PDB file of C-alpha atoms in Angstrom:
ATOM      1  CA  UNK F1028     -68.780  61.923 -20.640  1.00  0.00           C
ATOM      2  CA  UNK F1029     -65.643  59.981 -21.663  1.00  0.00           C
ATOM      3  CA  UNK F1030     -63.289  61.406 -24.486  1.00  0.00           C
ATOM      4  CA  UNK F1031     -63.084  59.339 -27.042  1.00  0.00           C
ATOM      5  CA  UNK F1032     -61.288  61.098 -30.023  1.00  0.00           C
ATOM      6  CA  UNK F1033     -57.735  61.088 -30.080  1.00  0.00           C
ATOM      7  CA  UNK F1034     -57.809  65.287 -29.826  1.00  0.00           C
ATOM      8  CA  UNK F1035     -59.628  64.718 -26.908  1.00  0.00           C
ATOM      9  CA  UNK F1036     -57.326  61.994 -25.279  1.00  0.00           C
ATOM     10  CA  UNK F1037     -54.059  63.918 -26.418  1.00  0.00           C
ATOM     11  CA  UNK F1038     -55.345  67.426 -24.675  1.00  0.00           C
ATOM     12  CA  UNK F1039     -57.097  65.523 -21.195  1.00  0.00           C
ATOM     13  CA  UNK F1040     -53.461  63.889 -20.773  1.00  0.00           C
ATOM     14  CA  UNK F1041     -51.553  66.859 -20.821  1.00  0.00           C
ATOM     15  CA  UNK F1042     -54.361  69.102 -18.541  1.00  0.00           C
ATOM     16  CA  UNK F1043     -54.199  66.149 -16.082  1.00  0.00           C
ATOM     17  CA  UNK F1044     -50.217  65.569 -16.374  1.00  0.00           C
ATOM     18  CA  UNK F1045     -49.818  69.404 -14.707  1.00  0.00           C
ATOM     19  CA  UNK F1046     -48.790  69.595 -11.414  1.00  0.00           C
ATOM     20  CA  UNK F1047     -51.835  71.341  -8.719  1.00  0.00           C
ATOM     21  CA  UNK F1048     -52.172  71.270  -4.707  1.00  0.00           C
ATOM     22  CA  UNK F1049     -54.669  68.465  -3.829  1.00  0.00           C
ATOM     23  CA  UNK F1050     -57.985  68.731  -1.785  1.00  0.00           C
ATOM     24  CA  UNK F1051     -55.619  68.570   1.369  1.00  0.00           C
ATOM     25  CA  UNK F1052     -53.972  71.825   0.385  1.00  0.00           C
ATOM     26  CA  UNK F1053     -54.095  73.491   3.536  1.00  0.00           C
ATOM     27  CA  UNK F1054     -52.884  77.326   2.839  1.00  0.00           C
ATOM     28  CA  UNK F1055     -49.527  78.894   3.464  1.00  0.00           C
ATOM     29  CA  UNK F1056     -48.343  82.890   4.326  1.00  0.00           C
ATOM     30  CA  UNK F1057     -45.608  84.514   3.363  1.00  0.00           C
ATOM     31  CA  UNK F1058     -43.158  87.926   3.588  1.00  0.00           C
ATOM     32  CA  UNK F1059     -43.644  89.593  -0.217  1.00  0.00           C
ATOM     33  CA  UNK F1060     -41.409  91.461  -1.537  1.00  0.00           C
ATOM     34  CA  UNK F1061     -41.642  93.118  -4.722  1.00  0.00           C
ATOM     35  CA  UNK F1062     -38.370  95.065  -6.534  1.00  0.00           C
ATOM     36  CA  UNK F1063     -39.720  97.191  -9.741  1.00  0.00           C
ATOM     37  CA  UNK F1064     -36.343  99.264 -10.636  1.00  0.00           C
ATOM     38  CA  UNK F1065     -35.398 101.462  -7.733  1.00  0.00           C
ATOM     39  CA  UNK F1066     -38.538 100.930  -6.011  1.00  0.00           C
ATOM     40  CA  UNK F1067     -39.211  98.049  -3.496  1.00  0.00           C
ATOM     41  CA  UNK F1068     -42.278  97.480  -2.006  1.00  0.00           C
ATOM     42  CA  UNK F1069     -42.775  94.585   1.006  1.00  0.00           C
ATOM     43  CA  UNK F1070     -46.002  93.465   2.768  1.00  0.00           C
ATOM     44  CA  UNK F1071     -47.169  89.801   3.839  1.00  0.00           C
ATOM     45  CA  UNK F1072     -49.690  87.388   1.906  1.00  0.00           C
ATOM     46  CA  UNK F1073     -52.310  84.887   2.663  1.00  0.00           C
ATOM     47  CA  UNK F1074     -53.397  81.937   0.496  1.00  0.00           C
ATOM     48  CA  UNK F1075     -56.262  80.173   2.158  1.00  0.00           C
ATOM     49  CA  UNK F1076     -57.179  76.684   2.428  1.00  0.00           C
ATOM     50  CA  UNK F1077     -60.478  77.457   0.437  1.00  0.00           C
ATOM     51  CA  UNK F1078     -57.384  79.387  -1.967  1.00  0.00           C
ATOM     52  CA  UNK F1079     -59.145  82.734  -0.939  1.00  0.00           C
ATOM     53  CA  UNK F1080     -56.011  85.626  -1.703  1.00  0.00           C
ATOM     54  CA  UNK F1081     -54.912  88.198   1.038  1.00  0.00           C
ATOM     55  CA  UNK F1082     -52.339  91.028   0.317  1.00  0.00           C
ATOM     56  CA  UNK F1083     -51.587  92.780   3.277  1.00  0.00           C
ATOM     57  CA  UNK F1084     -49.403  95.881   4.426  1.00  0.00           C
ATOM     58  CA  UNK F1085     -48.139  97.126   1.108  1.00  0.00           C
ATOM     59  CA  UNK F1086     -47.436 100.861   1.366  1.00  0.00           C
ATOM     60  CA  UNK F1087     -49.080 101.258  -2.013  1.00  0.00           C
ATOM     61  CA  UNK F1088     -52.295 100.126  -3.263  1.00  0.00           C
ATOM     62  CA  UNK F1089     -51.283  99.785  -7.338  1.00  0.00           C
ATOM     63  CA  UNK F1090     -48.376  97.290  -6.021  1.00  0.00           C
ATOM     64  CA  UNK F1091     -51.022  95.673  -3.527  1.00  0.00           C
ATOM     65  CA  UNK F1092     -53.848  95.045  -6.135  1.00  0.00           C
ATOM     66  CA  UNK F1093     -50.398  93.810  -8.624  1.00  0.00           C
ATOM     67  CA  UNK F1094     -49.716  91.482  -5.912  1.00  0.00           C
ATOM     68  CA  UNK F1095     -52.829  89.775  -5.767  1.00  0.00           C
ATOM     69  CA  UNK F1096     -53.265  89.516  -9.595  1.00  0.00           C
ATOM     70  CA  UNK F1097     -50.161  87.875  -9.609  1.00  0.00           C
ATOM     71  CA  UNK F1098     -50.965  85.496  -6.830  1.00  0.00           C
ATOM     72  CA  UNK F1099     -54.742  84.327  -7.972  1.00  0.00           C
ATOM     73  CA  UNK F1100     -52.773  83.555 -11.903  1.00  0.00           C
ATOM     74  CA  UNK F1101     -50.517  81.199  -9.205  1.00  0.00           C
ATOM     75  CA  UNK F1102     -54.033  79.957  -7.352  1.00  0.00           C
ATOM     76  CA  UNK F1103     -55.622  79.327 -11.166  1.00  0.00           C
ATOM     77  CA  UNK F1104     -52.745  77.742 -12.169  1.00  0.00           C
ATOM     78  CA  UNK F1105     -52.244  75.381  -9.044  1.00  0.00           C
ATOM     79  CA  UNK F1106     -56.236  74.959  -8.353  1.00  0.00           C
ATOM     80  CA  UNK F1107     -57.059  71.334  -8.799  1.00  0.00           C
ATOM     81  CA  UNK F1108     -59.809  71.024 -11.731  1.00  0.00           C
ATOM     82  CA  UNK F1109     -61.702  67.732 -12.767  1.00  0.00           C
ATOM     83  CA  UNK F1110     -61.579  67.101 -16.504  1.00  0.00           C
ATOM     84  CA  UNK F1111     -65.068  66.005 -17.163  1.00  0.00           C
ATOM     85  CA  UNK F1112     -66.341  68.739 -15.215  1.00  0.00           C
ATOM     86  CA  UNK F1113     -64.363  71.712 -17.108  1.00  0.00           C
ATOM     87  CA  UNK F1114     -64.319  70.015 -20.284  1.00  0.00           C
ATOM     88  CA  UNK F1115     -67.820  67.889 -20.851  1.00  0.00           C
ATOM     89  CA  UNK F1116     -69.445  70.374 -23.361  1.00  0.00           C
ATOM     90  CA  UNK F1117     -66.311  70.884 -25.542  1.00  0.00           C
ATOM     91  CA  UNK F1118     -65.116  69.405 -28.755  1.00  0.00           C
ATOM     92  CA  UNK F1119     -61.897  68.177 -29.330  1.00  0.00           C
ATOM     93  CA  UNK F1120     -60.424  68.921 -33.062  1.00  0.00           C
ATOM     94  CA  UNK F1121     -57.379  67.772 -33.856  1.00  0.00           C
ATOM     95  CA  UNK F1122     -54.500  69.913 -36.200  1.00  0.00           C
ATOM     96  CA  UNK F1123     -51.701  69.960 -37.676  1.00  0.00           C
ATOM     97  CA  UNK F1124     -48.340  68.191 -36.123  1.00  0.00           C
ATOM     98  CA  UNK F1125     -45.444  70.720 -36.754  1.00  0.00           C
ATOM     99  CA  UNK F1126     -42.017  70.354 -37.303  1.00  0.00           C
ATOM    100  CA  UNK F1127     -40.837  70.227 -33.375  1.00  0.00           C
ATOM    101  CA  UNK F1128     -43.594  67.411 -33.382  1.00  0.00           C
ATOM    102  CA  UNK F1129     -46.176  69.508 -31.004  1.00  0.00           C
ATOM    103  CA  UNK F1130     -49.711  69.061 -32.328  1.00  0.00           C
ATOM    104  CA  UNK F1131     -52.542  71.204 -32.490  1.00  0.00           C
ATOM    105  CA  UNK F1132     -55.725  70.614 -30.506  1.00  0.00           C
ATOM    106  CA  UNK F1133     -58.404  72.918 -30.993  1.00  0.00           C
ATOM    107  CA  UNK F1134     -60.782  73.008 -28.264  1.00  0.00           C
ATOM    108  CA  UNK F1135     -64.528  74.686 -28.723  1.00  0.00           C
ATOM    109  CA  UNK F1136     -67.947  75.088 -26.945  1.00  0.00           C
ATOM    110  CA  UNK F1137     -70.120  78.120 -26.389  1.00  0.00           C
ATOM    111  CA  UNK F1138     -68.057  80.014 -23.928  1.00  0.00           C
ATOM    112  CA  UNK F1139     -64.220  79.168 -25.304  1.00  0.00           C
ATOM    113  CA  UNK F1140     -62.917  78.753 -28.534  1.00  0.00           C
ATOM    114  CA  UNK F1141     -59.197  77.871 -27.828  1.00  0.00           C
ATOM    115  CA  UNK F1142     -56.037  76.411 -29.576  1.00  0.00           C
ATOM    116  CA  UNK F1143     -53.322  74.662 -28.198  1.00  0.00           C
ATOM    117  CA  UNK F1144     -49.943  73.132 -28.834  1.00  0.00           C
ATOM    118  CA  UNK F1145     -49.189  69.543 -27.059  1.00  0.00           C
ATOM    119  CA  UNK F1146     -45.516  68.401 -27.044  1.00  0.00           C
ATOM    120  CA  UNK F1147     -44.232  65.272 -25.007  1.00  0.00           C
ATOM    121  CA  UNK F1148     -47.715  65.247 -22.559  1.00  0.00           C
ATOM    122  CA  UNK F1149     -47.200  68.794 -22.294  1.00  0.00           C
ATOM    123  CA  UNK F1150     -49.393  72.012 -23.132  1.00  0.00           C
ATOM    124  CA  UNK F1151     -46.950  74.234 -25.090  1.00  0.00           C
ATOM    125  CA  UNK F1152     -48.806  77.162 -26.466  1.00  0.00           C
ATOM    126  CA  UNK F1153     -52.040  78.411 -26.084  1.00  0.00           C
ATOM    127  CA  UNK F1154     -53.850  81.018 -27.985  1.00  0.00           C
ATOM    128  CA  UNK F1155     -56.988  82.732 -26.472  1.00  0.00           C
ATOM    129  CA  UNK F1156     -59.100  85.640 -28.172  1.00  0.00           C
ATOM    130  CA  UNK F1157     -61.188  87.893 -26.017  1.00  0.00           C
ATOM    131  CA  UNK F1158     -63.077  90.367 -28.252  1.00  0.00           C
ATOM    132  CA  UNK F1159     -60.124  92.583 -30.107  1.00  0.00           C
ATOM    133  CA  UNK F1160     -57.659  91.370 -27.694  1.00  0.00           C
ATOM    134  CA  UNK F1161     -55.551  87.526 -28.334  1.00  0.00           C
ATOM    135  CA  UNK F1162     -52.942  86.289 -26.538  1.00  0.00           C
ATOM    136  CA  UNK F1163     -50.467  83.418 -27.094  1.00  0.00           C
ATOM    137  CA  UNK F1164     -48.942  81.600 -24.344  1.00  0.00           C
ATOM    138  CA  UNK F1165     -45.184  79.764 -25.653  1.00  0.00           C
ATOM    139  CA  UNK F1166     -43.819  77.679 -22.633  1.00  0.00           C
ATOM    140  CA  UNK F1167     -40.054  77.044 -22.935  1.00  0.00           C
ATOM    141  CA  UNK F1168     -38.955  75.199 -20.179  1.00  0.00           C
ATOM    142  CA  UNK F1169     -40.804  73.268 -17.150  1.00  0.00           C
ATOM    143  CA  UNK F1170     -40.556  72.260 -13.560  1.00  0.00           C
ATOM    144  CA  UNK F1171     -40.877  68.346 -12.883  1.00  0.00           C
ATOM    145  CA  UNK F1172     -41.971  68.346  -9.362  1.00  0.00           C
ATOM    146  CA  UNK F1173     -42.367  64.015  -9.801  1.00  0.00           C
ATOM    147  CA  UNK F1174     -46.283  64.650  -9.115  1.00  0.00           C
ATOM    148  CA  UNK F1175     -46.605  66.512 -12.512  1.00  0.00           C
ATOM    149  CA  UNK F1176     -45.150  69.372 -14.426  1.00  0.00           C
ATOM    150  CA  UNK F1177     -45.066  73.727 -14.062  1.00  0.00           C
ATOM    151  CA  UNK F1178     -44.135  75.935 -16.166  1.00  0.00           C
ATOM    152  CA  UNK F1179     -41.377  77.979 -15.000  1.00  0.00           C
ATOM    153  CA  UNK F1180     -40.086  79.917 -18.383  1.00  0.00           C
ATOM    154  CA  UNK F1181     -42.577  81.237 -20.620  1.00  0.00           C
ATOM    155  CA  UNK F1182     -43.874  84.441 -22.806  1.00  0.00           C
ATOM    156  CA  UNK F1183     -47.097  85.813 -23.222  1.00  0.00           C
ATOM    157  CA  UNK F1184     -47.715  87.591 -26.113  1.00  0.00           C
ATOM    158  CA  UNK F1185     -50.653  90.453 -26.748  1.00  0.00           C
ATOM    159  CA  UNK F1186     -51.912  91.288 -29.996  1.00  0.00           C
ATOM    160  CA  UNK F1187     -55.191  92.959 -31.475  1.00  0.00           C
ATOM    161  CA  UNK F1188     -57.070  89.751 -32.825  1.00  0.00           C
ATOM    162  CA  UNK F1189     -57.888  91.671 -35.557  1.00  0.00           C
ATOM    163  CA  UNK F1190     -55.064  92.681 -37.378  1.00  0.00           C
ATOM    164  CA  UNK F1191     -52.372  90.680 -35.075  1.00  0.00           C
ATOM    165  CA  UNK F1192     -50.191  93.473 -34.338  1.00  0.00           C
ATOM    166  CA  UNK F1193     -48.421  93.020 -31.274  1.00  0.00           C
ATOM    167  CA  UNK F1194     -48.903  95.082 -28.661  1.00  0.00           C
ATOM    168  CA  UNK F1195     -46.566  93.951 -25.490  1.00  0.00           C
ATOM    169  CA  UNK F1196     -44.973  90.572 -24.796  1.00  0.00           C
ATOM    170  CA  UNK F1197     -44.354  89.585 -20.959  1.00  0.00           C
ATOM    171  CA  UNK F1198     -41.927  87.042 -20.244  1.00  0.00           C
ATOM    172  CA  UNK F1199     -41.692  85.206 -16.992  1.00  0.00           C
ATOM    173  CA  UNK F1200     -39.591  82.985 -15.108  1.00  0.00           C
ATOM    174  CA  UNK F1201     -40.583  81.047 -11.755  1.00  0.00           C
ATOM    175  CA  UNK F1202     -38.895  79.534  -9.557  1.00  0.00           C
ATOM    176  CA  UNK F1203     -40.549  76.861  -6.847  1.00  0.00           C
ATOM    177  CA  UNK F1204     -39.810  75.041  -4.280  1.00  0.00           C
ATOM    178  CA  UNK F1205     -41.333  72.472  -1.885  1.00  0.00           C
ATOM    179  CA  UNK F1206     -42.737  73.126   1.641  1.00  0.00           C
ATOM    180  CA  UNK F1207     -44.222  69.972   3.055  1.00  0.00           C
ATOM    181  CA  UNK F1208     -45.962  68.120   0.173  1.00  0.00           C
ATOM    182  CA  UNK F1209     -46.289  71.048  -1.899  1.00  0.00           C
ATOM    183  CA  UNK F1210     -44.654  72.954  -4.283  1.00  0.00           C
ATOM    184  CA  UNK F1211     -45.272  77.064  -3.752  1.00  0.00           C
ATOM    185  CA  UNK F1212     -43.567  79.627  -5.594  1.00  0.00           C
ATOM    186  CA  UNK F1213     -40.819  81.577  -4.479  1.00  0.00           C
ATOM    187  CA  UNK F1214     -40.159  83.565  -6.726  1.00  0.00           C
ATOM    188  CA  UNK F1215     -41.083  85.429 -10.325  1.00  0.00           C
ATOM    189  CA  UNK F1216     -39.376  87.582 -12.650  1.00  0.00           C
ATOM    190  CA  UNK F1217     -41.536  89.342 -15.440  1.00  0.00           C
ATOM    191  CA  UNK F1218     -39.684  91.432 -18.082  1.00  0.00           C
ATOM    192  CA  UNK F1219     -42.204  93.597 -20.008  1.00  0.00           C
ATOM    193  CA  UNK F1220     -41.068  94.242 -23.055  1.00  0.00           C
ATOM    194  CA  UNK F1221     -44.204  96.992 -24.457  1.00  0.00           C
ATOM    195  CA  UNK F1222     -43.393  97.150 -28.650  1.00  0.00           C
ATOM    196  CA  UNK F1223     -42.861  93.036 -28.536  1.00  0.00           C
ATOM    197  CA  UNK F1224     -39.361  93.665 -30.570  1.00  0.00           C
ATOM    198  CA  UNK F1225     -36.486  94.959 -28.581  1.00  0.00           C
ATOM    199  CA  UNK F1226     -34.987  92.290 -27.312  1.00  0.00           C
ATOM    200  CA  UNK F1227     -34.083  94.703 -24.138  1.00  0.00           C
ATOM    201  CA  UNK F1228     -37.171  94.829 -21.476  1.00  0.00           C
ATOM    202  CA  UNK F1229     -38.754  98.000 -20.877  1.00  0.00           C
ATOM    203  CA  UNK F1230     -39.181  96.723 -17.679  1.00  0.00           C
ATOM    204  CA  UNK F1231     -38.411  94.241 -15.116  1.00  0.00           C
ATOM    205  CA  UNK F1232     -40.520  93.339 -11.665  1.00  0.00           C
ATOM    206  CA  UNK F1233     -39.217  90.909  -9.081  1.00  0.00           C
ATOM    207  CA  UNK F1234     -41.807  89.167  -7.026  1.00  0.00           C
ATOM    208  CA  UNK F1235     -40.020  87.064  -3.872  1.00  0.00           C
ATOM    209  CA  UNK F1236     -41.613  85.186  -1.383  1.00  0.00           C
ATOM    210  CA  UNK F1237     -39.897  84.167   1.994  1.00  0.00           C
ATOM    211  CA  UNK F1238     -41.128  82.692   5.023  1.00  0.00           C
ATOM    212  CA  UNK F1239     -43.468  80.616   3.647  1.00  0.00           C
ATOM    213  CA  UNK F1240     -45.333  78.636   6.204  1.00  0.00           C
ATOM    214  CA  UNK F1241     -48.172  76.184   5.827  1.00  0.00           C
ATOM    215  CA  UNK F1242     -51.369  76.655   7.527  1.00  0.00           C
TER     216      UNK F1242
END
């Protein structure tokens, strides 16, 4: 299938202008630490070549299984799709252009019904809804590696689909940097902030990653 509507062209240019390891990507470990208030928490970590996740050595199994949700959102993010492939049985509707000039592509088929927000070749916002649960994804600021873009500030916001009441807001910042010909993160900060108002996080977890070697 080729995309031929202009929703269509807008949304595959800003999917394929994101930065992801290649086919050659061949794996990397690493020392983890994680720092949640007084508590810190260390073990090691595997990424694969075939992007397979290994936590290892964390005294407790919560912070392990935290770990390696954290690290398979990093593998999802930097996993190399093909358009056509993901995206061959969708439509492409195009919105409304708003006053930052981002425009709204809304993307359906049978198993997603999605909306995003495309700014300057860029994916913005998205908004998912899973059953009574949505989320909306705001990206603020962005990591030009020179091989494509990552976010590295953004908020995720939870709210009952329903009646859109918030329930929690997460906001992140990541930091990468380059080992070999790849860009790996180093680190992540998530403040958790569980009402969605105070501007003051009810919590804050530090994930750091050192000693990151290649495969």
């Amino acid at each position: 299938m080729t995309v031929q509507t202009t929703a269509g062209v807008l949304f595959q240019t800003a999917y394929e202008s994101r930065y992801t390891w290649d086919d050659n990507f061949p794996g990397y470990s690493a020392d983890v630490q994680l720092l949640q208030g007084s508590e810190v928490y260390t073990g090691k970590i595997h990424i694969n070549r075939d992007l397979d996740v290994e936590v290892i050595g964390v005294a407790d199994q919560q912070i392990e299984e935290g770990i390696y949700i954290q690290l398979q959102e990093t593998v999802t993010r930097c996993k190399p799709y093909n358009f056509q492939q993901s995206h061959n049985q969708h439509e492409f509707i195009l919105g409304q252009t708003d006053e930052t000039g981002s425009v709204t592509v809304l993307v359906k088929g049978e198993s997603i019904d999605s909306q995003y927000k495309i700014r300057d070749r860029r994916i913005c916002q998205e908004n998912r809804v899973m059953g009574r649960m949505a989320l909306v994804i705001d990206t603020w600021d962005y990591f030009d590696t020179g091989a494509g873009y990552i976010a590295s500030q953004y908020d995720v916001v939870f709210c009952n689909s329903k009646t859109n009441e918030v329930n929690s807001v997460l906001k992140f910042t990541d930091t990468y940097q380059k080992f070999g010909d790849y860009y790996i993160m180093t680190k992540q900060v998530v403040e958790e902030h569980d009402n969605g108002v105070s501007e003051v996080a009810d919590s804050i977890t530090e994930f750091t990653y050192s000693n990151i070697k290649l495969l």
